[in-house]
mmCIF file of C-alpha atoms in Angstrom:
data_model
loop_
_atom_site.group_PDB
_atom_site.id
_atom_site.type_symbol
_atom_site.label_atom_id
_atom_site.label_comp_id
_atom_site.label_asym_id
_atom_site.label_seq_id
_atom_site.Cartn_x
_atom_site.Cartn_y
_atom_site.Cartn_z
ATOM 1 C CA MET Y 1 -20.119 3.020 -13.745
ATOM 2 C CA ASN Y 2 -17.873 2.329 -10.432
ATOM 3 C CA PRO Y 3 -19.351 4.045 -7.637
ATOM 4 C CA LEU Y 4 -15.669 4.964 -6.404
ATOM 5 C CA VAL Y 5 -14.798 6.618 -9.870
ATOM 6 C CA GLU Y 6 -18.177 8.410 -9.520
ATOM 7 C CA LEU Y 7 -16.986 10.221 -6.865
ATOM 8 C CA GLN Y 8 -14.721 12.296 -8.846
ATOM 9 C CA ALA Y 9 -17.722 13.584 -10.653
ATOM 10 C CA TYR Y 10 -18.366 15.338 -6.939
ATOM 11 C CA GLY Y 11 -14.895 16.672 -6.462
ATOM 12 C CA GLN Y 12 -14.740 13.541 -3.997
ATOM 13 C CA SER Y 13 -11.454 11.078 -4.505
ATOM 14 C CA PHE Y 14 -11.065 7.644 -2.751
ATOM 15 C CA TRP Y 15 -7.843 7.199 -0.654
ATOM 16 C CA TYR Y 16 -6.790 4.155 0.696
ATOM 17 C CA ASP Y 17 -5.623 4.087 4.058
ATOM 18 C CA ASN Y 18 -3.155 1.251 3.856
ATOM 19 C CA ILE Y 19 0.009 0.384 2.764
ATOM 20 C CA ARG Y 20 1.632 -2.835 2.222
ATOM 21 C CA ARG Y 21 4.660 -3.670 -0.241
ATOM 22 C CA LYS Y 22 2.555 -6.470 -1.978
ATOM 23 C CA PHE Y 23 0.320 -3.956 -3.183
ATOM 24 C CA LEU Y 24 3.171 -2.989 -5.114
ATOM 25 C CA ASN Y 25 4.615 -6.013 -6.823
ATOM 26 C CA ASP Y 26 1.459 -7.971 -7.185
ATOM 27 C CA GLY Y 27 -0.225 -5.401 -9.602
ATOM 28 C CA THR Y 28 -3.170 -4.387 -7.072
ATOM 29 C CA LEU Y 29 -2.152 -0.889 -6.165
ATOM 30 C CA GLN Y 30 -2.318 -0.362 -9.889
ATOM 31 C CA ASN Y 31 -5.363 -2.101 -10.512
ATOM 32 C CA LEU Y 32 -6.869 0.206 -7.780
ATOM 33 C CA ILE Y 33 -5.841 3.160 -9.423
ATOM 34 C CA ASP Y 34 -7.172 2.127 -12.950
ATOM 35 C CA GLU Y 35 -10.473 0.520 -12.133
ATOM 36 C CA ASP Y 36 -11.422 2.120 -8.633
ATOM 37 C CA GLY Y 37 -10.368 5.820 -9.261
ATOM 38 C CA LEU Y 38 -7.788 5.662 -6.892
ATOM 39 C CA ARG Y 39 -6.111 9.090 -6.179
ATOM 40 C CA GLY Y 40 -3.823 8.699 -2.765
ATOM 41 C CA MET Y 41 -2.562 6.777 -0.009
ATOM 42 C CA THR Y 42 -2.116 7.383 3.704
ATOM 43 C CA SER Y 43 -0.340 5.874 6.247
ATOM 44 C CA ASN Y 44 0.600 5.992 10.025
ATOM 45 C CA PRO Y 45 2.864 4.558 12.297
ATOM 46 C CA SER Y 46 0.473 1.398 13.523
ATOM 47 C CA ILE Y 47 -0.081 0.719 9.633
ATOM 48 C CA PHE Y 48 3.641 0.457 9.026
ATOM 49 C CA GLU Y 49 4.017 -1.742 12.122
ATOM 50 C CA LYS Y 50 1.133 -4.057 10.692
ATOM 51 C CA ALA Y 51 2.692 -4.073 7.284
ATOM 52 C CA ILE Y 52 6.130 -5.208 8.431
ATOM 53 C CA GLY Y 53 5.277 -6.881 11.331
ATOM 54 C CA GLN Y 54 2.361 -8.577 10.758
ATOM 55 C CA SER Y 55 2.719 -10.083 6.994
ATOM 56 C CA ASP Y 56 5.939 -11.390 5.169
ATOM 57 C CA ASP Y 57 6.138 -8.909 2.599
ATOM 58 C CA TYR Y 58 9.465 -7.271 4.134
ATOM 59 C CA ASP Y 59 11.034 -10.538 5.815
ATOM 60 C CA GLU Y 60 13.308 -10.877 2.668
ATOM 61 C CA GLN Y 61 14.386 -7.534 2.717
ATOM 62 C CA ILE Y 62 14.969 -6.951 6.413
ATOM 63 C CA LYS Y 63 17.003 -10.764 6.508
ATOM 64 C CA GLN Y 64 19.542 -9.174 3.647
ATOM 65 C CA GLU Y 65 19.964 -6.136 5.713
ATOM 66 C CA VAL Y 66 20.771 -8.136 9.131
ATOM 67 C CA GLN Y 67 22.856 -10.672 7.253
ATOM 68 C CA ALA Y 68 24.600 -7.187 5.666
ATOM 69 C CA GLY Y 69 25.331 -6.068 9.040
ATOM 70 C CA LYS Y 70 23.284 -3.356 9.041
ATOM 71 C CA ASP Y 71 21.019 -1.760 11.841
ATOM 72 C CA VAL Y 72 17.691 -2.696 11.009
#
């Protein structure tokens, strides 16, 4: 059995300290839930900065907002 899933037998759960849009879009998040027993995610401002500033996951959405004249 997956050791991360086994944690549940001890009243513990696997949480992921990261967040990326790509995880939602490519099935990674669902796989972590289904295969590894992921029970939650957490984030903070530095994780958001990394997700937005160091990946292209949000580029298209930000571009659309800027082109629409919105303040991003």
